[in-house]
mmCIF file with all atom_site columns, C-alpha atoms in Angstrom:
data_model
loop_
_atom_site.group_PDB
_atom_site.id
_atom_site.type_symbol
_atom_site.label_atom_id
_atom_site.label_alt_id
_atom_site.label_comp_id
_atom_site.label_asym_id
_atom_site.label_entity_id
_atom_site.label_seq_id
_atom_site.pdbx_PDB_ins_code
_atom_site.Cartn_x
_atom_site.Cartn_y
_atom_site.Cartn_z
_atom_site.occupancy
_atom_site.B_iso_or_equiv
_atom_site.pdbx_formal_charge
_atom_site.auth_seq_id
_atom_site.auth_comp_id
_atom_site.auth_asym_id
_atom_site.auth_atom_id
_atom_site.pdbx_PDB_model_num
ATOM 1   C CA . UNK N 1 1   ? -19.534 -1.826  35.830 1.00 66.00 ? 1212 UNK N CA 1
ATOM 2   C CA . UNK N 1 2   ? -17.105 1.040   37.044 1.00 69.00 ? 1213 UNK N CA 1
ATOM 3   C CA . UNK N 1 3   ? -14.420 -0.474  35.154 1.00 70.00 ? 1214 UNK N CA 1
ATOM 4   C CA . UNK N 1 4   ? -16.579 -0.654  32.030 1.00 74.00 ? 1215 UNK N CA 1
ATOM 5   C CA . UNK N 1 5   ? -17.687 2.780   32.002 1.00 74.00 ? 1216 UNK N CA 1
ATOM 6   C CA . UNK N 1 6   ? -14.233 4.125   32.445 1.00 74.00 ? 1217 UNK N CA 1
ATOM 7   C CA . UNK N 1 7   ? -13.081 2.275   29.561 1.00 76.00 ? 1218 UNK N CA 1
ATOM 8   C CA . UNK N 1 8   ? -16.403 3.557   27.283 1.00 76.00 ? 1219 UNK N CA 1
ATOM 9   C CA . UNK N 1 9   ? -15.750 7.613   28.225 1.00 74.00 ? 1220 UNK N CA 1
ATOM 10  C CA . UNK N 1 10  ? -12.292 6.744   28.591 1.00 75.00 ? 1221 UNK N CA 1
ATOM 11  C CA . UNK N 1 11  ? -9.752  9.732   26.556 1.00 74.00 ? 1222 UNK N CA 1
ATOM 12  C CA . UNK N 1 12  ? -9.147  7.571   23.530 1.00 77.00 ? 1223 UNK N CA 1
ATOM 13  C CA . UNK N 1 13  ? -13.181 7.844   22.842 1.00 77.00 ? 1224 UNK N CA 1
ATOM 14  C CA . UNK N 1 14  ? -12.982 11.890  23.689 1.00 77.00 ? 1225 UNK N CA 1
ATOM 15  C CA . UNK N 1 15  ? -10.264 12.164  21.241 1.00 76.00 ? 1226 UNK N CA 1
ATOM 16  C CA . UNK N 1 16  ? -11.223 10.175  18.457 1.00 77.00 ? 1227 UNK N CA 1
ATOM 17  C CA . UNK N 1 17  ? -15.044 10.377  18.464 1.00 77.00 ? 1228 UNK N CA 1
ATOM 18  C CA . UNK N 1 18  ? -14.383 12.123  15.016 1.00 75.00 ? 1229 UNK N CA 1
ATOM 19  C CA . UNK N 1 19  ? -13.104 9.171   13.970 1.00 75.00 ? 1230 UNK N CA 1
ATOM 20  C CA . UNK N 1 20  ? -15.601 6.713   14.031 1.00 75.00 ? 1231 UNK N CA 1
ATOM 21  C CA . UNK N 1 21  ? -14.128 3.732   12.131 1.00 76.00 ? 1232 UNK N CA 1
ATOM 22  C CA . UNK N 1 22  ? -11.620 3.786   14.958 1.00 78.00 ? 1233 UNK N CA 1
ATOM 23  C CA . UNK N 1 23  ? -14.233 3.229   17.374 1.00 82.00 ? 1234 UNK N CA 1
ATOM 24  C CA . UNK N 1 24  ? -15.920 0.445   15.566 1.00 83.00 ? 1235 UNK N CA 1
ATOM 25  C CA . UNK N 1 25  ? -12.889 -1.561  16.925 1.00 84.00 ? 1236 UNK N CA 1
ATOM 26  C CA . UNK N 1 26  ? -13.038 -0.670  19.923 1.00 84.00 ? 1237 UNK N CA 1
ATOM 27  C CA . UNK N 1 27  ? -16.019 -2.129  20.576 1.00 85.00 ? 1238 UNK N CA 1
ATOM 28  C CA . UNK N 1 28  ? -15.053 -5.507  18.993 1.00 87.00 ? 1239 UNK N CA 1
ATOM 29  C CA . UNK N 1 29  ? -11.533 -5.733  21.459 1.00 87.00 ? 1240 UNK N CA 1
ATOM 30  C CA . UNK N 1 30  ? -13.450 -6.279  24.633 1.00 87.00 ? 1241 UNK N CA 1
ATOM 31  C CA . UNK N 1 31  ? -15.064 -9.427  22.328 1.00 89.00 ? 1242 UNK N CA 1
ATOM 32  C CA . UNK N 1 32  ? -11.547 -10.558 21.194 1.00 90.00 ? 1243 UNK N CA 1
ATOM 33  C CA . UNK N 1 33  ? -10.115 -11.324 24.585 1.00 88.00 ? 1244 UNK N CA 1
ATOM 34  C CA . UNK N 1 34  ? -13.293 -13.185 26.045 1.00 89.00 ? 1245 UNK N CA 1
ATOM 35  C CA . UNK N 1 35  ? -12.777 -15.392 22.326 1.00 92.00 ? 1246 UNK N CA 1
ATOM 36  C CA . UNK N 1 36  ? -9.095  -15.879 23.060 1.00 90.00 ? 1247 UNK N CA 1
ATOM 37  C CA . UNK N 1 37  ? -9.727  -17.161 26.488 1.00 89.00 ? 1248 UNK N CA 1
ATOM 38  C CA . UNK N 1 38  ? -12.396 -19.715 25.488 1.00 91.00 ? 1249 UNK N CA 1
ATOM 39  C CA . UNK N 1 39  ? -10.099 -20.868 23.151 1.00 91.00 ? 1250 UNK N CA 1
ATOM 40  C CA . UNK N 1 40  ? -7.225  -21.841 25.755 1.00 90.00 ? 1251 UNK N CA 1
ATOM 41  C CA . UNK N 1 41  ? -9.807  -23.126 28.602 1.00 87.00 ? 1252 UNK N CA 1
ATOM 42  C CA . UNK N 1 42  ? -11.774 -24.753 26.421 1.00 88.00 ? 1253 UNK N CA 1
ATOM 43  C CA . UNK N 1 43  ? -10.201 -25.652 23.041 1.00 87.00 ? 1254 UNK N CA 1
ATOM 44  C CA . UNK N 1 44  ? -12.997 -23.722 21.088 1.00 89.00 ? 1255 UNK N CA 1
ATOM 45  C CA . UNK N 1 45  ? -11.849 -21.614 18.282 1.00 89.00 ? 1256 UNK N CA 1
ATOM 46  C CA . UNK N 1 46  ? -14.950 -20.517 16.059 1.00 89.00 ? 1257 UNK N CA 1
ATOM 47  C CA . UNK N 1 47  ? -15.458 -17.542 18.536 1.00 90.00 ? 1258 UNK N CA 1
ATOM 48  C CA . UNK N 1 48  ? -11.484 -16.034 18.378 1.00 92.00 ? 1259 UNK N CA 1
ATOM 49  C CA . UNK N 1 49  ? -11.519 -16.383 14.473 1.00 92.00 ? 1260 UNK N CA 1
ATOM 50  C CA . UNK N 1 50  ? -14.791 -14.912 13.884 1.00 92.00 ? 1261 UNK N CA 1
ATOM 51  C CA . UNK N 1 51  ? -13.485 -11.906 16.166 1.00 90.00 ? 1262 UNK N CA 1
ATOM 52  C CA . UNK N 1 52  ? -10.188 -11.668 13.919 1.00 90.00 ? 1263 UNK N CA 1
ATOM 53  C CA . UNK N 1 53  ? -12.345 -11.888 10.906 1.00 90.00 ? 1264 UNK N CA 1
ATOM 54  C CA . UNK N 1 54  ? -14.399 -8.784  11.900 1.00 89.00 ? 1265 UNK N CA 1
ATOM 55  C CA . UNK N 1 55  ? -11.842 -7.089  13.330 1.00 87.00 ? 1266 UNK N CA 1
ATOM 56  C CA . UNK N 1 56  ? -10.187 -7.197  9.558  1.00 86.00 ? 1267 UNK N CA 1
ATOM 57  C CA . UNK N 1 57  ? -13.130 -6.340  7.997  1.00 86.00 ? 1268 UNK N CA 1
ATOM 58  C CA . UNK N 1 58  ? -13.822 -3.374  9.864  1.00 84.00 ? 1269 UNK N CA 1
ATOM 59  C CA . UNK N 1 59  ? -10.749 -1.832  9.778  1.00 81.00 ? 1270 UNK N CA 1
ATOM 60  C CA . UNK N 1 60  ? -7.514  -3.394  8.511  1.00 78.00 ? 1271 UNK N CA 1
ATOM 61  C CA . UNK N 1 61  ? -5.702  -0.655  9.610  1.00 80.00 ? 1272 UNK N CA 1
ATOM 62  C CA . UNK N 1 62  ? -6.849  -1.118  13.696 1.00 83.00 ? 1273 UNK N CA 1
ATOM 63  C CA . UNK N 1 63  ? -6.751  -4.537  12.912 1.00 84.00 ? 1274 UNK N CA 1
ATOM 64  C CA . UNK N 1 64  ? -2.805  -4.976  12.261 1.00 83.00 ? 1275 UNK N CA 1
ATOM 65  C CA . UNK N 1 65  ? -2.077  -2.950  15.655 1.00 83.00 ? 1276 UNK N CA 1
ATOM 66  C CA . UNK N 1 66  ? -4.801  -5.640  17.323 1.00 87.00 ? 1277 UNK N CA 1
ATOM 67  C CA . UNK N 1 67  ? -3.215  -8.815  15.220 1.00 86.00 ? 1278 UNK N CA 1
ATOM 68  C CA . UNK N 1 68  ? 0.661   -7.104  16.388 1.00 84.00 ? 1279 UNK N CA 1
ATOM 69  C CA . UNK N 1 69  ? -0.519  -7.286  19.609 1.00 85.00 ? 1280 UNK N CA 1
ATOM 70  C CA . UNK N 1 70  ? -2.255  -10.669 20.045 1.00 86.00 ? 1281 UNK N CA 1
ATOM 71  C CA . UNK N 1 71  ? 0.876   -12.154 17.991 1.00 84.00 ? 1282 UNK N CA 1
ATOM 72  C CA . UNK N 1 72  ? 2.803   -10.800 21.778 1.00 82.00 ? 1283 UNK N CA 1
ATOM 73  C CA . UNK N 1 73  ? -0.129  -12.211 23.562 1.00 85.00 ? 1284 UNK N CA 1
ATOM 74  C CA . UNK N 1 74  ? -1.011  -15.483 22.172 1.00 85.00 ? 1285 UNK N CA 1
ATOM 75  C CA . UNK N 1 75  ? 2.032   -17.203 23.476 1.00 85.00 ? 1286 UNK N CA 1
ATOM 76  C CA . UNK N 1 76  ? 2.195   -16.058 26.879 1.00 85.00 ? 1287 UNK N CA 1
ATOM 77  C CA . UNK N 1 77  ? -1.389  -16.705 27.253 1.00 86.00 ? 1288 UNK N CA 1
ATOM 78  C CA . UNK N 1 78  ? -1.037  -20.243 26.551 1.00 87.00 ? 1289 UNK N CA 1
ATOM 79  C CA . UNK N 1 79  ? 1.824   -20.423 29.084 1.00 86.00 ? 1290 UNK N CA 1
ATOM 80  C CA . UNK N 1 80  ? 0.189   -18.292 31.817 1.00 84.00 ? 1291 UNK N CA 1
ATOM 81  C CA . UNK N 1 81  ? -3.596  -19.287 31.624 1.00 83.00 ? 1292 UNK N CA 1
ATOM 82  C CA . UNK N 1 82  ? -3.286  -23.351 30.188 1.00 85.00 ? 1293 UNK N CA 1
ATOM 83  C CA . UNK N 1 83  ? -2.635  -26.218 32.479 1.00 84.00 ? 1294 UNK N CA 1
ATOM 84  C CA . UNK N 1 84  ? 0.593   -27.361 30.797 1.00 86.00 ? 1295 UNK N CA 1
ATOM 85  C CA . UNK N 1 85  ? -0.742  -31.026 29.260 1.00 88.00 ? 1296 UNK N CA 1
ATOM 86  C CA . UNK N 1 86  ? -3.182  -29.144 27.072 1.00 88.00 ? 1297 UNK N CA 1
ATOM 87  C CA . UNK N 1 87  ? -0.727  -26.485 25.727 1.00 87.00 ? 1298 UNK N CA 1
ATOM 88  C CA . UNK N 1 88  ? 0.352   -28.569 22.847 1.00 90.00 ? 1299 UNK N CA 1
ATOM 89  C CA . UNK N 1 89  ? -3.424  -28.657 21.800 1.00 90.00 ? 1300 UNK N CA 1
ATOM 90  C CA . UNK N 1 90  ? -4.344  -25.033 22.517 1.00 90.00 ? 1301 UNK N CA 1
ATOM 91  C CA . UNK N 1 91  ? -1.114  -24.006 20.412 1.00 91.00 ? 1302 UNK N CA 1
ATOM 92  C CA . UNK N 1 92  ? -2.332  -25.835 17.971 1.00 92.00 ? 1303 UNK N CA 1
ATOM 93  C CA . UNK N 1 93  ? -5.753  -24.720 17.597 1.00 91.00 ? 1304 UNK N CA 1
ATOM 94  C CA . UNK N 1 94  ? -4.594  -20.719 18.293 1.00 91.00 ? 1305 UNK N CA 1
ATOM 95  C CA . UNK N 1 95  ? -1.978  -21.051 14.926 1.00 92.00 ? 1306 UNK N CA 1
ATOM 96  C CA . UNK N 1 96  ? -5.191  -23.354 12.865 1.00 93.00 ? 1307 UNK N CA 1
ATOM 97  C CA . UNK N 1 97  ? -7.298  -20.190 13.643 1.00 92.00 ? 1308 UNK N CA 1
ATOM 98  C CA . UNK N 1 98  ? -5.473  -17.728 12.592 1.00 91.00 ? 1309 UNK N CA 1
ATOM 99  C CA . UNK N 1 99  ? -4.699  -19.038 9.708  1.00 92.00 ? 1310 UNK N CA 1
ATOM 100 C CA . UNK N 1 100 ? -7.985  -19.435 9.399  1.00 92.00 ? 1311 UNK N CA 1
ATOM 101 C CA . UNK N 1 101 ? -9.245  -15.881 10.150 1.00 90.00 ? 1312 UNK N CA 1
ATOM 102 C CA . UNK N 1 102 ? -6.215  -14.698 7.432  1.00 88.00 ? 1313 UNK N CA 1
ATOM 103 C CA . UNK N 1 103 ? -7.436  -16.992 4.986  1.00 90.00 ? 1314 UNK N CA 1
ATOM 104 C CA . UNK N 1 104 ? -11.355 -15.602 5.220  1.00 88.00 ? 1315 UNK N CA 1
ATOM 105 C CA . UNK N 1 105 ? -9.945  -12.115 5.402  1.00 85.00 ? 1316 UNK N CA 1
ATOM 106 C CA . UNK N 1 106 ? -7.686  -12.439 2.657  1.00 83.00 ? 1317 UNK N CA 1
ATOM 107 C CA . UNK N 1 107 ? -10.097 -10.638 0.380  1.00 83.00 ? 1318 UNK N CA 1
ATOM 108 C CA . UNK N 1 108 ? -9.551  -7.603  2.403  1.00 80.00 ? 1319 UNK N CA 1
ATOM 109 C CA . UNK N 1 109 ? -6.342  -7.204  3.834  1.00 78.00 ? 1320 UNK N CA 1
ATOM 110 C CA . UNK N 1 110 ? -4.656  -8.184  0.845  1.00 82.00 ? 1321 UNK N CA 1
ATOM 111 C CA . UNK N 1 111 ? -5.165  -5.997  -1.878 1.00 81.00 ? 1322 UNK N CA 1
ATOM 112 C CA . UNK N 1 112 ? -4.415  -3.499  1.110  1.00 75.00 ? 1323 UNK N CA 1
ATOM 113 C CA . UNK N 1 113 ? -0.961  -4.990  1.855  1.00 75.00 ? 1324 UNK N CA 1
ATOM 114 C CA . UNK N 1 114 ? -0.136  -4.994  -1.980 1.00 77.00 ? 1325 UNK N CA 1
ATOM 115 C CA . UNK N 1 115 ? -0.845  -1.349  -2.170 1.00 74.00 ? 1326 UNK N CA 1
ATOM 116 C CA . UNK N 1 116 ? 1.289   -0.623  0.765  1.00 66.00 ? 1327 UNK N CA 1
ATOM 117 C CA . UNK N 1 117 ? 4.197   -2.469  -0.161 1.00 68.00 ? 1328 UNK N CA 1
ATOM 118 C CA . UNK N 1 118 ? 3.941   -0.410  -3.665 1.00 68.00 ? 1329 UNK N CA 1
ATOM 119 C CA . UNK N 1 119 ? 3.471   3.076   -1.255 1.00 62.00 ? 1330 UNK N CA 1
ATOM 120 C CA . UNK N 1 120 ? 5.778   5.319   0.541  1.00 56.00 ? 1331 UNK N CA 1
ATOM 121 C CA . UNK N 1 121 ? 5.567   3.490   3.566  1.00 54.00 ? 1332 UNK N CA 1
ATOM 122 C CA . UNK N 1 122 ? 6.850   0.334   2.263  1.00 52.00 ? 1333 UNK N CA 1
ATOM 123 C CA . UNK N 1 123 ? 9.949   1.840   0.550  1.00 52.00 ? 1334 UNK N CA 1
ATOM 124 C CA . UNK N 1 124 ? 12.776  1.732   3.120  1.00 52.00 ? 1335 UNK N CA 1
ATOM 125 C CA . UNK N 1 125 ? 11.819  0.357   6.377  1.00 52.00 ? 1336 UNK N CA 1
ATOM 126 C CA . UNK N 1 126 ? 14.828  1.114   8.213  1.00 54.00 ? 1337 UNK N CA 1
ATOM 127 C CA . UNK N 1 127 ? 14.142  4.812   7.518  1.00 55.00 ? 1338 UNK N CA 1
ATOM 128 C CA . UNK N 1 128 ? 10.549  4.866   8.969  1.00 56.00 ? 1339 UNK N CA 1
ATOM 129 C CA . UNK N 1 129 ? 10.844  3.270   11.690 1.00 52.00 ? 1340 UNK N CA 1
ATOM 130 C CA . UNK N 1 130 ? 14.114  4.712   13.020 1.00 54.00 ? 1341 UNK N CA 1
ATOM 131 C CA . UNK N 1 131 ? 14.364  7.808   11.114 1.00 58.00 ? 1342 UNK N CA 1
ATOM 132 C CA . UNK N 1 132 ? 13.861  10.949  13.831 1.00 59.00 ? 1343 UNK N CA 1
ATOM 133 C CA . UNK N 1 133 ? 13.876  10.670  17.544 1.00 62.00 ? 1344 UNK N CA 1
ATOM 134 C CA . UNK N 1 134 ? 13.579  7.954   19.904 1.00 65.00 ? 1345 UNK N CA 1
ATOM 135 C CA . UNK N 1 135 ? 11.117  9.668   22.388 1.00 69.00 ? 1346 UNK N CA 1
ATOM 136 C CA . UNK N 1 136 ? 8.551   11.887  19.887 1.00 69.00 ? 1347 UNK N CA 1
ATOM 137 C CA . UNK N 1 137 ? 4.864   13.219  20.194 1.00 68.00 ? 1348 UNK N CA 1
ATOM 138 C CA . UNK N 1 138 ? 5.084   13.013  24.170 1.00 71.00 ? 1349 UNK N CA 1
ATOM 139 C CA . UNK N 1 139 ? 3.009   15.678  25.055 1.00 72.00 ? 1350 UNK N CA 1
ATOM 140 C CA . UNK N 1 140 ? -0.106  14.469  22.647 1.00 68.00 ? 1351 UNK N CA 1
ATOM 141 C CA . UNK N 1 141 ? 0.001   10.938  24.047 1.00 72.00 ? 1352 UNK N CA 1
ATOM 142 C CA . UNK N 1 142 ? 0.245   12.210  27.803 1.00 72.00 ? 1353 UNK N CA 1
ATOM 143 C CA . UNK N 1 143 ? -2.580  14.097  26.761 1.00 68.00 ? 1354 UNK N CA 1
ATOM 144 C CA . UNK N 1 144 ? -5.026  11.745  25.042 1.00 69.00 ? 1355 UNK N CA 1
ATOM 145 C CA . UNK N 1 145 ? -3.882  9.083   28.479 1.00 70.00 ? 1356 UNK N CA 1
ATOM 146 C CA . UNK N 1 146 ? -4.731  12.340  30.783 1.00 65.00 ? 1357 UNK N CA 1
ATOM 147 C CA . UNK N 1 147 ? -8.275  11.627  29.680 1.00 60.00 ? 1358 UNK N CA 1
ATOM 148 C CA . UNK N 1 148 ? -7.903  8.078   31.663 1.00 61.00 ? 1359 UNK N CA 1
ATOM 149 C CA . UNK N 1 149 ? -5.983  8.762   34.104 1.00 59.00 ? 1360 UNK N CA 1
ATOM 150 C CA . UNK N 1 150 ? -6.664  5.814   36.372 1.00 59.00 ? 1361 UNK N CA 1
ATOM 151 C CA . UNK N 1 151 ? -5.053  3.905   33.597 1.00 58.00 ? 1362 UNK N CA 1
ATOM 152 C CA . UNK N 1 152 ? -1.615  5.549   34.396 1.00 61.00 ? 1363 UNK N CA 1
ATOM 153 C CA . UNK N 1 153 ? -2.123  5.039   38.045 1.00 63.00 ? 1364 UNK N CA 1
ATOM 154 C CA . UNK N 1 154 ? -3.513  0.833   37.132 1.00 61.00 ? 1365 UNK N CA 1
ATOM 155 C CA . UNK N 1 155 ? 0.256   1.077   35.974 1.00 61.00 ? 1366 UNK N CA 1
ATOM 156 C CA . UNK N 1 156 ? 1.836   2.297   38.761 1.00 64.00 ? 1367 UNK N CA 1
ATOM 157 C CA . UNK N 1 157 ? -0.059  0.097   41.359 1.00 62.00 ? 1368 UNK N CA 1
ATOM 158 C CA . UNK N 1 158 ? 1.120   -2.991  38.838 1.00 59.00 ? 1369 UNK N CA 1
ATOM 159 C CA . UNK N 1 159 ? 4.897   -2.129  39.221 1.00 60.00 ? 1370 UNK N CA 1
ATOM 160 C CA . UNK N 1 160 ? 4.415   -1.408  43.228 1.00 61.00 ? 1371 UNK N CA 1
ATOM 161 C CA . UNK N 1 161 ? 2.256   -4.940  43.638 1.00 59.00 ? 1372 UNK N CA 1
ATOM 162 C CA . UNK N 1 162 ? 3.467   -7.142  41.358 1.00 59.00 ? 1373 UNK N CA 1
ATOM 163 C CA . UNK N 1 163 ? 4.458   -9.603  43.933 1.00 60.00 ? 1374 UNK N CA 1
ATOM 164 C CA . UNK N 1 164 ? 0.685   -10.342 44.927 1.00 59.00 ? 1375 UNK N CA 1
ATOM 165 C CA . UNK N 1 165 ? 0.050   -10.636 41.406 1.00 60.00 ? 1376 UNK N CA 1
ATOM 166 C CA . UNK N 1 166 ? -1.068  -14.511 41.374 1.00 63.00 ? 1377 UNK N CA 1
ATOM 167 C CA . UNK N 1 167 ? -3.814  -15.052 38.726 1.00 67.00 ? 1378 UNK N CA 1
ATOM 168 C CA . UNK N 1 168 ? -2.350  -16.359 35.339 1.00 71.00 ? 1379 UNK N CA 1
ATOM 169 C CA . UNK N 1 169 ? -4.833  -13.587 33.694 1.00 73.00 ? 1380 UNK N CA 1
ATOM 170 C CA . UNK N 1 170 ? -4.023  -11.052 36.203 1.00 73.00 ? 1381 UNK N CA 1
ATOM 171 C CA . UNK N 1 171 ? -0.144  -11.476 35.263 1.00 77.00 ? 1382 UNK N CA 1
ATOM 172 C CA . UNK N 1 172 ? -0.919  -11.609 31.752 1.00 76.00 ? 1383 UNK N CA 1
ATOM 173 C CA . UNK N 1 173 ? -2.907  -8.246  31.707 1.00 75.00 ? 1384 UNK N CA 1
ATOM 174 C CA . UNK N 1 174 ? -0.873  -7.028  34.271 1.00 73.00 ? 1385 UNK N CA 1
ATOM 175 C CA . UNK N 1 175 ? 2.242   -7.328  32.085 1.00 75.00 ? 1386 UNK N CA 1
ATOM 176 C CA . UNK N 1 176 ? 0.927   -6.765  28.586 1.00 76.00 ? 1387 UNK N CA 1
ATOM 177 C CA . UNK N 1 177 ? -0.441  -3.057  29.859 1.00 74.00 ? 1388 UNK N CA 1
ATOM 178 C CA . UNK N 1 178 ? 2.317   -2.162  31.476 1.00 77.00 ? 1389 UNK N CA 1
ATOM 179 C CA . UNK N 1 179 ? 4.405   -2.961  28.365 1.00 80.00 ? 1390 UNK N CA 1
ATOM 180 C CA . UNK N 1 180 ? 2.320   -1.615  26.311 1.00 78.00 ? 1391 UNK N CA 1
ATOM 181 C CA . UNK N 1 181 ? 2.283   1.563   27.844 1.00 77.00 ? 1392 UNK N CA 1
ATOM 182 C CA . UNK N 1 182 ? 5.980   1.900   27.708 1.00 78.00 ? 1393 UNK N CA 1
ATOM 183 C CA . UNK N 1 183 ? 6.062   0.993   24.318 1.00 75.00 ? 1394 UNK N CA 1
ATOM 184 C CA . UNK N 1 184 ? 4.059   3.682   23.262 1.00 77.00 ? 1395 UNK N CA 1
ATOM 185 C CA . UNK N 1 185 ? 6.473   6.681   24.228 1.00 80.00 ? 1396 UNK N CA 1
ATOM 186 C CA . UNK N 1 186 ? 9.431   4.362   22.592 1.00 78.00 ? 1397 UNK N CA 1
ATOM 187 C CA . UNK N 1 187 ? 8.619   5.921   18.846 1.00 76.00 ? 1398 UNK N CA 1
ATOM 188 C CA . UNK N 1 188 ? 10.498  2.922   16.857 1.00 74.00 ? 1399 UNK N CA 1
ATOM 189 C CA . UNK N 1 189 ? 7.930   0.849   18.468 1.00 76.00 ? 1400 UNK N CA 1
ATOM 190 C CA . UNK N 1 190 ? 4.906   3.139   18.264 1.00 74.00 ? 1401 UNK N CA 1
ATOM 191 C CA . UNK N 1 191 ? 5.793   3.418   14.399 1.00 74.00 ? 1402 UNK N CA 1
ATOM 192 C CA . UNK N 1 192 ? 5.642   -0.136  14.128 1.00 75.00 ? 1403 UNK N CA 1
ATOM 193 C CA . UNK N 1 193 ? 2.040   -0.123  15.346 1.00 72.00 ? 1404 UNK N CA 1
ATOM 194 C CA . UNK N 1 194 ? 0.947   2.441   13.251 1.00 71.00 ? 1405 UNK N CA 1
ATOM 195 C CA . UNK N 1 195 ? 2.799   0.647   10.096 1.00 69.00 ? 1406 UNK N CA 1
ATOM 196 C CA . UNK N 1 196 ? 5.899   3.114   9.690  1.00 65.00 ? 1407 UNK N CA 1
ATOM 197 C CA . UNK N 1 197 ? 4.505   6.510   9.826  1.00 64.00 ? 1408 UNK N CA 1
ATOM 198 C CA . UNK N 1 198 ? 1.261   8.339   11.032 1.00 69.00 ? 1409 UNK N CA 1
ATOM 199 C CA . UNK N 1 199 ? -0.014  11.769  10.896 1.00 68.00 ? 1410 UNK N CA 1
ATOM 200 C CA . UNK N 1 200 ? -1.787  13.958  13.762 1.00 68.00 ? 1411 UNK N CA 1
ATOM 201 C CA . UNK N 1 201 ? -2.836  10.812  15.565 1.00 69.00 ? 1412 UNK N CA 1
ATOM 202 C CA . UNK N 1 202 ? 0.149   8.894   17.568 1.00 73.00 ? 1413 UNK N CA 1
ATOM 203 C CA . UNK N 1 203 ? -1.533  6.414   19.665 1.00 75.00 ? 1414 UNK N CA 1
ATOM 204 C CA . UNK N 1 204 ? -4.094  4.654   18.100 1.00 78.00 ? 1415 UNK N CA 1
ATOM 205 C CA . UNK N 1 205 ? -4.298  1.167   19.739 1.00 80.00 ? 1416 UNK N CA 1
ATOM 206 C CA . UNK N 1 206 ? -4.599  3.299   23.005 1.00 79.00 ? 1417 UNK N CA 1
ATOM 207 C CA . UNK N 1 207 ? -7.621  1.436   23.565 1.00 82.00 ? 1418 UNK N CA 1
ATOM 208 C CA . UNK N 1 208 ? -5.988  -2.060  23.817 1.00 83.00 ? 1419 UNK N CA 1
ATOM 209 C CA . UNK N 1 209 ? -3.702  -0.183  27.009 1.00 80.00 ? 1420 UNK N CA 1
ATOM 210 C CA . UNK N 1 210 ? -6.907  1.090   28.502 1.00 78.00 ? 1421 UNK N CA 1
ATOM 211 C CA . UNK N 1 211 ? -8.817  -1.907  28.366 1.00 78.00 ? 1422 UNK N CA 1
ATOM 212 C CA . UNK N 1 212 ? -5.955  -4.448  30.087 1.00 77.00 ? 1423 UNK N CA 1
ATOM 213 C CA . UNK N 1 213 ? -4.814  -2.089  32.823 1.00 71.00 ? 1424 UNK N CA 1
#
């Protein structure tokens, strides 16, 4: 319950309250994982592509930071958290969902996609994602984390512990928040998130750090 509150008044939620579209997916991560997981212990995918699908359609742009991220997650997931003569199977059934959940979101995403390739952002990717400096927008993402700051110290306590660390999940979130976390003060990385560029707001898929550390 404690760890549930702290992720709903967590400083992603303080910061970006005005933005409630951003929220909406929020809300829907917390169902993503629990989907995933069914999937890999039990080989039942309806749940993890209907997430995807409403992830999508409630915001395509949240949505490609979440799908970034599970495309990291997906793999290790099956390694970590599936006895090893069923991870043909569950491999199998994770890549026939998502192509599932693009194929039913298709409609959305991509007439989106077209437009961006057409847009600024889709003009010279080397450019945007390496143009200006490697460390950027410190001070705004220290902030919006100072808001959680048990998150910061679920880090630390990772990289001091990680020894004890025996759970296939616990590794798995373990490692994912951790990197995560670093990744978002690398700016090349950050921009990929956020598609290229972004404006005012640099840490959008805070929420995904939050909720697995």
């Amino acid at each position: 319950v404690l760890m549930s509150v702290m992720y709903a008044v967590s400083g992603y939620v303080m910061m970006f309250y005005q933005n409630d579209m951003w929220l909406d997916m929020m809300i829907v991560f917390p169902l993503l994982l629990p989907a995933l997981f069914r999937l890999i212990e039990k080989g039942r995918w309806g749940a993890f592509t209907l997430c995807t699908v409403l992830c999508v359609l409630l915001s395509f742009y949240i949505s490609f930071m979440i799908i970034v991220f599970l495309s990291m997650l997906e793999g290790a997931a099956v390694y970590l958290c599936c006895p090893s003569e069923k991870r043909g199977d569950r491999a199998v059934k994770l890549i026939i969902s998502n192509i599932c959940a693009a194929l039913f979101s298709g409609v959305f995403w991509l007439p989106a996609f077209m437009q961006y390739t057409s847009s600024g952002r889709g003009n010279s990717l080397v450019s945007l994602y390496f143009g200006g400096y490697f460390f950027e927008n410190t001070f705004d993402k220290t902030a919006l984390l100072s808001g959680s700051c048990l998150a910061v110290a679920g880090a630390v306590l990772v990289l001091l512990f990680y020894k004890r660390i025996r759970s296939g999940k616990a590794v798995l979130f373990a490692a994912g928040g951790v990197i995560s976390l670093v990744g978002a003060f690398i700016e090349p990385t950050n921009k990929l998130l956020h598609i290229g560029s972004y404006q005012a707001y640099p840490f959008r898929y805070a929420f995904i750090v939050l909720l697995l550390i």
